[in-house]
Short mmCIF file of C-alpha atoms in Angstrom, two decimals:
data_model
loop_
_atom_site.label_atom_id
_atom_site.label_comp_id
_atom_site.label_asym_id
_atom_site.label_seq_id
_atom_site.Cartn_x
_atom_site.Cartn_y
_atom_site.Cartn_z
CA MET A 226 50.14 4.55 -10.24
CA ALA A 227 47.84 2.15 -12.09
CA MET A 228 48.04 -1.47 -11.00
CA THR A 229 48.08 -4.41 -13.39
CA ALA A 230 46.57 -7.83 -12.99
CA LEU A 231 50.01 -9.25 -12.08
CA SER A 232 50.36 -6.89 -9.12
CA TYR A 233 47.11 -8.14 -7.64
CA SER A 234 47.11 -11.13 -5.32
CA GLN A 235 45.85 -13.37 -8.16
CA VAL A 236 42.46 -15.03 -7.65
CA ARG A 237 41.15 -15.08 -4.10
CA GLY A 238 39.90 -18.24 -2.47
CA ALA A 239 36.36 -18.51 -1.19
CA ASN A 240 37.54 -18.17 2.42
CA ASP A 241 39.93 -15.22 1.91
CA ARG A 242 38.98 -12.09 3.79
CA ILE A 243 38.10 -8.94 1.88
CA ARG A 244 38.97 -5.73 3.68
CA LEU A 245 36.42 -3.05 2.81
CA GLY A 246 36.59 0.72 2.99
CA VAL A 247 33.36 2.75 3.05
CA VAL A 248 33.28 6.26 1.59
CA GLY A 249 30.03 8.01 2.39
CA ALA A 250 28.56 6.73 5.65
CA GLY A 251 25.10 8.27 5.54
CA ASP A 252 21.85 6.30 5.68
CA ARG A 253 22.42 4.43 2.41
CA GLY A 254 26.11 3.88 2.98
CA ARG A 255 25.56 2.36 6.42
CA HIS A 256 22.73 0.18 5.11
CA VAL A 257 24.79 -1.28 2.26
CA MET A 258 27.79 -1.62 4.59
CA GLY A 259 25.57 -3.76 6.82
CA LEU A 260 24.74 -5.98 3.84
CA PHE A 261 28.46 -6.44 3.16
CA GLN A 262 28.88 -7.45 6.79
CA LYS A 263 26.38 -10.29 6.34
CA VAL A 264 29.13 -12.05 4.36
CA PRO A 265 31.48 -13.54 6.98
CA GLN A 266 34.64 -12.99 4.91
CA VAL A 267 34.16 -9.19 4.80
CA GLU A 268 35.95 -6.97 7.30
CA VAL A 269 35.07 -3.26 7.33
CA ALA A 270 38.52 -1.76 7.86
CA ALA A 271 37.88 1.94 7.21
CA VAL A 272 35.04 4.48 7.06
CA CYS A 273 35.17 7.96 5.52
CA ASP A 274 32.68 10.82 5.71
CA ILE A 275 32.76 14.61 5.82
CA TYR A 276 30.45 14.52 8.88
CA ALA A 277 32.02 12.92 11.95
CA ASN A 278 28.63 11.88 13.34
CA ASN A 279 28.19 9.53 10.38
CA ILE A 280 31.58 7.97 11.06
CA ASP A 281 30.56 7.41 14.68
CA LEU A 282 27.30 5.75 13.60
CA ALA A 283 29.15 3.49 11.15
CA LYS A 284 31.72 2.52 13.78
CA GLN A 285 28.90 1.28 15.99
CA LYS A 286 28.56 -1.49 13.39
CA ALA A 287 32.30 -1.74 12.67
CA PRO A 288 34.17 -0.77 15.87
CA ALA A 289 37.61 -1.69 14.53
CA ALA A 290 37.33 0.49 11.41
CA GLN A 291 39.62 3.48 11.04
CA GLY A 292 37.87 6.81 10.51
CA PHE A 293 38.77 9.34 7.79
CA SER A 294 37.40 12.67 6.58
CA ASP A 295 39.28 12.56 3.25
CA HIS A 296 38.85 9.60 0.89
CA ARG A 297 42.42 9.98 -0.37
CA LYS A 298 43.77 9.08 3.06
CA LEU A 299 41.55 6.01 3.18
CA LEU A 300 42.85 4.90 -0.22
CA GLU A 301 46.41 5.03 1.05
CA MET A 302 45.71 1.92 3.15
CA ARG A 303 47.73 -0.69 1.29
CA ASN A 304 45.86 -3.71 2.64
CA LEU A 305 42.42 -2.45 1.59
CA ASP A 306 40.88 -4.69 -1.08
CA ALA A 307 37.61 -2.98 -2.01
CA VAL A 308 35.74 0.28 -1.56
CA LEU A 309 32.02 0.96 -1.18
CA ILE A 310 31.16 4.46 -2.43
CA ALA A 311 27.84 5.92 -1.24
CA THR A 312 28.46 9.65 -1.40
CA PRO A 313 26.24 12.22 -3.12
CA ASP A 314 26.41 11.89 -6.90
CA HIS A 315 28.76 14.83 -7.51
CA TRP A 316 31.57 12.90 -5.81
CA HIS A 317 31.04 9.53 -7.53
CA SER A 318 33.33 10.07 -10.51
CA ARG A 319 36.32 11.49 -8.63
CA ILE A 320 36.29 8.96 -5.80
CA THR A 321 35.63 5.99 -8.10
CA ILE A 322 38.52 6.89 -10.40
CA ASP A 323 40.81 7.53 -7.42
CA ALA A 324 39.89 4.15 -5.94
CA LEU A 325 40.39 2.30 -9.23
CA ASN A 326 43.75 3.99 -9.77
CA ALA A 327 44.72 2.97 -6.24
CA GLY A 328 44.14 -0.67 -7.21
CA LYS A 329 40.90 -1.16 -5.30
CA ASP A 330 37.81 -2.98 -6.54
CA VAL A 331 34.78 -0.69 -6.31
CA TYR A 332 31.09 -1.00 -5.49
CA VAL A 333 29.57 2.41 -6.25
CA GLU A 334 25.97 3.42 -5.73
CA LYS A 335 23.98 4.49 -8.77
CA PRO A 336 23.94 6.68 -10.71
CA LEU A 337 27.56 6.14 -11.69
CA THR A 338 27.93 9.75 -12.79
CA LEU A 339 26.75 13.30 -12.23
CA THR A 340 27.26 14.31 -15.87
CA ILE A 341 27.12 12.45 -19.17
CA GLU A 342 30.80 13.20 -19.86
CA GLU A 343 32.12 11.41 -16.76
CA GLY A 344 31.13 7.85 -17.71
CA PRO A 345 33.79 6.96 -20.31
CA GLU A 346 36.62 8.05 -18.00
CA ILE A 347 35.39 5.79 -15.21
CA VAL A 348 35.03 2.85 -17.60
CA LYS A 349 38.57 3.49 -18.84
CA ALA A 350 39.95 3.60 -15.29
CA ALA A 351 38.32 0.26 -14.46
CA ARG A 352 39.64 -1.41 -17.60
CA VAL A 353 43.17 0.07 -17.51
CA ASN A 354 43.60 -0.95 -13.86
CA ASN A 355 41.89 -4.33 -14.37
CA ARG A 356 39.54 -3.67 -11.47
CA ILE A 357 36.07 -4.97 -10.68
CA CYS A 358 33.56 -2.11 -10.62
CA GLN A 359 29.96 -2.89 -9.70
CA VAL A 360 27.29 -0.17 -9.90
CA GLY A 361 24.47 -0.42 -7.36
CA MET A 362 21.64 -1.29 -9.71
CA GLN A 363 20.50 -4.27 -7.67
CA GLN A 364 17.77 -5.40 -10.07
CA ARG A 365 20.58 -6.98 -12.13
CA SER A 366 20.98 -9.52 -9.31
CA GLY A 367 17.29 -9.86 -8.32
CA ALA A 368 16.07 -13.42 -8.84
CA HIS A 369 12.69 -12.54 -10.37
CA TYR A 370 14.28 -9.97 -12.71
CA ILE A 371 16.72 -12.61 -13.93
CA LEU A 372 13.85 -15.08 -14.39
CA ALA A 373 11.87 -12.48 -16.36
CA ARG A 374 14.85 -11.81 -18.63
CA ASP A 375 15.65 -15.47 -19.24
CA GLN A 376 12.18 -17.01 -19.54
CA TYR A 377 9.48 -14.39 -20.12
CA ILE A 378 10.79 -11.63 -22.38
CA ARG A 379 10.91 -13.94 -25.40
CA ARG A 380 7.20 -14.68 -24.90
CA LEU A 381 6.30 -11.02 -25.47
CA GLY A 382 6.76 -11.20 -29.23
CA HIS A 383 7.99 -7.98 -30.80
CA VAL A 384 8.39 -5.35 -28.07
CA THR A 385 7.50 -1.81 -29.11
CA LEU A 386 7.10 0.03 -25.80
CA ALA A 387 8.67 0.05 -22.34
CA ARG A 388 6.85 2.14 -19.73
CA THR A 389 8.31 3.05 -16.34
CA TRP A 390 7.01 5.21 -13.50
CA TRP A 391 7.78 6.21 -9.93
CA HIS A 392 5.21 8.18 -7.94
CA GLY A 393 5.42 9.71 -4.48
CA ASN A 394 9.06 9.06 -3.55
CA SER A 395 9.08 10.80 -0.17
CA TYR A 396 12.87 10.62 0.20
CA HIS A 397 13.14 13.55 -2.21
CA LEU A 398 11.01 15.64 0.17
CA ARG A 399 13.11 15.21 3.32
CA ARG A 400 13.50 18.22 5.60
CA ALA A 401 16.73 18.87 7.46
CA PRO A 402 16.39 18.22 11.22
CA ALA A 403 16.91 20.90 13.86
CA SER A 404 20.38 19.52 14.60
CA LEU A 405 21.58 20.61 11.15
CA GLN A 406 20.02 24.07 10.95
CA THR A 407 23.34 25.51 12.10
CA ARG A 408 26.38 23.79 10.61
CA PRO A 409 27.84 21.33 13.14
CA SER A 410 31.49 22.01 13.89
CA ASN A 411 32.39 18.47 12.80
CA LEU A 412 30.73 18.74 9.36
CA ASP A 413 33.20 19.81 6.64
CA TRP A 414 30.96 21.83 4.31
CA ALA A 415 33.80 22.81 1.98
CA ARG A 416 34.74 19.16 1.54
CA PHE A 417 31.10 18.27 0.95
CA LEU A 418 30.92 20.78 -1.91
CA GLY A 419 34.14 19.43 -3.40
CA PRO A 420 34.25 20.33 -7.11
CA LEU A 421 31.13 22.53 -7.00
CA LYS A 422 31.17 26.30 -6.81
CA TRP A 423 31.11 27.80 -3.34
CA ARG A 424 27.89 28.65 -1.56
CA ASP A 425 27.29 29.24 2.15
CA TYR A 426 26.16 26.32 4.25
CA ASP A 427 22.58 25.31 3.52
CA PRO A 428 21.08 22.54 5.68
CA GLN A 429 18.64 21.53 2.93
CA GLN A 430 21.31 21.25 0.27
CA TYR A 431 23.31 19.03 2.60
CA PHE A 432 20.50 16.88 3.94
CA ASN A 433 18.28 16.67 0.85
CA TRP A 434 20.89 17.09 -1.88
CA ARG A 435 18.81 14.98 -4.32
CA ALA A 436 16.51 18.00 -4.76
CA TYR A 437 19.33 20.11 -6.27
CA LEU A 438 20.74 19.61 -9.75
CA ASP A 439 24.22 20.69 -8.66
CA PHE A 440 24.52 17.53 -6.59
CA GLY A 441 22.50 15.00 -8.60
CA GLY A 442 19.99 14.54 -11.38
CA GLY A 443 16.81 14.55 -9.31
CA GLN A 444 14.27 11.79 -9.84
CA VAL A 445 15.58 11.02 -13.32
CA THR A 446 19.07 9.84 -12.35
CA ASP A 447 18.05 8.66 -8.88
CA LEU A 448 15.01 6.59 -9.91
CA PHE A 449 14.80 6.27 -13.71
CA THR A 450 18.38 4.95 -13.79
CA HIS A 451 17.12 1.85 -11.95
CA TRP A 452 14.19 1.35 -14.30
CA ILE A 453 15.89 2.11 -17.60
CA ASP A 454 18.59 -0.34 -16.55
CA VAL A 455 15.87 -3.00 -16.21
CA VAL A 456 14.72 -2.13 -19.74
CA HIS A 457 18.31 -2.46 -20.99
CA MET A 458 18.68 -5.77 -19.13
CA PHE A 459 15.51 -7.19 -20.66
CA LEU A 460 15.68 -5.87 -24.22
CA GLY A 461 19.40 -5.71 -24.97
CA HIS A 462 19.58 -2.20 -26.43
CA ASP A 463 21.30 0.23 -24.06
CA ILE A 464 21.98 3.41 -26.08
CA PRO A 465 19.06 5.73 -26.95
CA THR A 466 19.00 7.53 -30.28
CA SER A 467 16.78 10.41 -29.17
CA ALA A 468 15.38 11.99 -26.02
CA VAL A 469 12.68 14.48 -25.13
CA ALA A 470 11.36 15.54 -21.72
CA ALA A 471 9.05 17.98 -19.97
CA GLY A 472 8.36 18.84 -16.36
CA GLY A 473 8.93 21.42 -13.66
CA VAL A 474 8.60 22.41 -10.03
CA TYR A 475 4.82 22.53 -10.01
CA TYR A 476 4.00 22.26 -6.31
CA TYR A 477 6.93 21.62 -3.95
CA LYS A 478 8.41 25.09 -4.17
CA ASP A 479 10.93 24.65 -1.34
CA GLY A 480 14.03 25.94 -3.13
CA ARG A 481 14.67 22.76 -5.09
CA THR A 482 16.12 22.97 -8.60
CA ALA A 483 15.21 19.42 -9.65
CA PRO A 484 11.65 19.10 -11.01
CA ASP A 485 9.01 17.61 -8.74
CA THR A 486 7.24 16.22 -11.82
CA ILE A 487 8.83 15.03 -15.05
CA ASN A 488 8.15 12.89 -18.12
CA VAL A 489 10.96 11.46 -20.25
CA LEU A 490 10.66 9.74 -23.63
CA LEU A 491 13.62 7.88 -25.14
CA GLU A 492 13.78 6.26 -28.56
CA TYR A 493 15.98 3.23 -29.22
CA GLY A 494 16.52 3.32 -32.99
CA ASP A 495 13.74 1.56 -34.83
CA HIS A 496 13.25 -0.91 -31.97
CA TYR A 497 11.04 0.68 -29.28
CA THR A 498 10.45 3.71 -27.09
CA ALA A 499 10.94 3.86 -23.33
CA THR A 500 9.15 6.32 -21.05
CA PHE A 501 9.51 7.52 -17.47
CA GLU A 502 6.78 9.29 -15.49
CA ALA A 503 7.59 10.68 -12.06
CA THR A 504 5.95 12.98 -9.56
CA LEU A 505 6.64 13.61 -5.91
CA ALA A 506 2.89 13.87 -5.36
CA PRO A 507 1.59 10.69 -3.74
CA GLY A 508 0.51 8.41 -6.57
CA ILE A 509 -1.64 5.32 -6.59
CA ARG A 510 0.55 3.47 -9.06
CA GLY A 511 3.76 3.30 -7.02
CA ALA A 512 6.83 2.38 -9.06
CA ALA A 513 7.19 -0.28 -11.74
CA VAL A 514 8.29 -1.25 -15.25
CA GLU A 515 5.94 -2.52 -17.96
CA ILE A 516 7.19 -4.09 -21.20
CA CYS A 517 4.59 -4.26 -24.00
CA GLY A 518 4.92 -6.63 -26.95
CA THR A 519 2.77 -8.04 -29.75
CA GLU A 520 2.20 -11.33 -27.86
CA GLY A 521 1.99 -10.17 -24.25
CA ARG A 522 2.79 -7.74 -21.50
CA LEU A 523 5.17 -8.01 -18.54
CA TRP A 524 4.79 -5.89 -15.39
CA ILE A 525 7.51 -5.96 -12.73
CA ASP A 526 8.54 -4.15 -9.56
CA ARG A 527 10.79 -5.08 -6.66
CA SER A 528 8.22 -7.37 -5.06
CA LYS A 529 6.87 -9.45 -7.96
CA MET A 530 6.43 -10.00 -11.70
CA GLU A 531 3.19 -10.42 -13.65
CA PHE A 532 3.02 -11.77 -17.20
CA TYR A 533 -0.12 -11.38 -19.35
CA THR A 534 -0.67 -12.95 -22.75
CA ALA A 535 -2.27 -10.80 -25.44
CA GLU A 536 -5.61 -12.56 -25.10
CA ARG A 537 -8.41 -10.35 -23.81
CA GLY A 538 -9.10 -11.05 -20.13
CA ALA A 539 -6.01 -13.26 -19.73
CA LYS A 540 -5.12 -14.10 -16.13
CA PRO A 541 -1.57 -13.17 -15.16
CA GLU A 542 1.25 -15.55 -14.37
CA VAL A 543 2.65 -14.18 -11.11
CA VAL A 544 6.16 -14.73 -9.77
CA GLN A 545 6.99 -13.39 -6.32
CA GLY A 546 10.34 -11.74 -5.75
CA PRO A 547 12.63 -12.38 -2.77
CA ASP A 548 11.22 -11.47 0.65
CA TYR A 549 14.43 -9.63 1.60
CA ASP A 550 16.47 -6.72 0.25
CA PHE A 551 18.08 -8.38 -2.76
CA THR A 552 20.75 -5.70 -2.77
CA LEU A 553 22.42 -8.40 -0.68
CA ASP A 554 22.55 -10.62 -3.79
CA HIS A 555 24.15 -7.74 -5.72
CA VAL A 556 26.76 -7.34 -2.98
CA LYS A 557 27.46 -11.09 -3.03
CA ASN A 558 27.84 -11.00 -6.81
CA PHE A 559 30.40 -8.20 -6.43
CA LEU A 560 32.36 -10.14 -3.81
CA ASP A 561 32.29 -13.30 -5.94
CA CYS A 562 33.72 -11.30 -8.83
CA CYS A 563 36.43 -9.80 -6.61
CA ARG A 564 37.61 -13.41 -6.22
CA SER A 565 36.97 -14.77 -9.73
CA ARG A 566 37.81 -11.53 -11.64
CA LYS A 567 34.74 -12.03 -13.82
CA LEU A 568 32.66 -9.00 -14.81
CA PRO A 569 29.88 -8.37 -12.26
CA ASN A 570 26.16 -8.19 -13.01
CA GLY A 571 26.17 -4.37 -12.82
CA ASP A 572 29.53 -3.81 -14.49
CA VAL A 573 30.81 -0.24 -14.87
CA LEU A 574 29.97 -0.13 -18.60
CA ILE A 575 26.38 -1.18 -17.84
CA GLY A 576 26.24 1.50 -15.15
CA HIS A 577 27.57 4.12 -17.54
CA ARG A 578 24.99 3.28 -20.20
CA SER A 579 22.03 3.44 -17.81
CA ALA A 580 23.22 6.73 -16.31
CA GLN A 581 23.82 8.05 -19.83
CA ALA A 582 20.22 7.34 -20.83
CA SER A 583 19.00 9.21 -17.74
CA HIS A 584 21.31 12.16 -18.39
CA LEU A 585 19.88 12.48 -21.90
CA GLY A 586 16.44 12.86 -20.34
CA ASN A 587 17.67 15.59 -18.00
CA ILE A 588 19.55 17.41 -20.75
CA ALA A 589 16.45 17.38 -22.95
CA TYR A 590 14.45 18.77 -20.02
CA LEU A 591 16.94 21.56 -19.30
CA GLN A 592 17.48 22.50 -22.96
CA LYS A 593 13.77 22.17 -23.77
CA ARG A 594 14.44 20.41 -27.05
CA ARG A 595 14.48 16.99 -28.65
CA LEU A 596 17.99 15.54 -28.58
CA LYS A 597 19.46 13.29 -31.22
CA PHE A 598 22.15 10.92 -29.99
CA ASP A 599 24.80 9.11 -32.03
CA PRO A 600 24.95 5.53 -30.64
CA GLU A 601 28.32 4.85 -32.26
CA ARG A 602 30.22 7.86 -30.92
CA GLU A 603 27.89 8.27 -27.91
CA GLU A 604 27.58 11.99 -28.57
CA ILE A 605 24.70 14.44 -28.72
CA LEU A 606 24.37 15.60 -32.29
CA PRO A 607 24.31 19.35 -32.98
CA LEU A 608 21.09 21.09 -33.94
#
């Protein structure tokens, strides 16, 4: 049953403990769980995963946590305040909605959704239940990103182009270890598949699920979602009006269904275009965002920001980013909002819009056509 604001324990004090449940205790889930644990008021009370080895690894960091293989059992814990969701993408929508309906505040890894249709239902669940829902787009809480938004974007003049790229992301090329070549007896493959159609156990689809479009959106939703969210954060327009894309599996023919190379072009009305260029081939340009305006250019990645005026040969103004994983700042923002009930930096609607933009790129790629998108109804227009 949906909870209301009056059924919640009002506004929490700064010293009140927050009991956290973790759903999805793989590499990323355990890492972000560890960041939560850097805040003294957080107690990890429960951990859920379909692979018991991951639960055991998480419990090394949180020995008192209860272990679960089904997220619904974890959500039955009445004294659980918040849930961290770090499962593969195809489970994000179901678990997030279940957690919100159970009255829990939610921190969910990006992308918020597997499909473009799922976003509005998650936003509705957060609003109806009056829950805090933070999506893990940590740039929203990064100090140098906030500085760029507040002090540098206005110096660019009229922005006409946002360029983004991500080259050589080796995580999308991971190979399943020998220990997973035969399904471990304590790995629930059927539960891992969840809403997807049945297929026999495949160690690659389990271990490197980002390479398969059944489980996620490849580099576009995994990587572009971060960068297009930065563009939205800086420029204020968050709904594209058209999308086109091209790419394919050009080299890494290992059974993947997500392209190893892709280019996406989004149009934001009569304001600007935004592009994404990605290849799994090792690139010399790394990963970054570049905003181009009539009076200057801003280049930014997770380590620093560079601002150039439009003058030929202008020297950049350089601002260094934090020397630590500023996902911690995003976690702290979420926890602060659990107490204050203010909307977090990466609110669920923001997460929906950035995932939506990425999905439009993937849909254009799969349908091999230019999409037109209605920004009012948030619907793809018919041909």
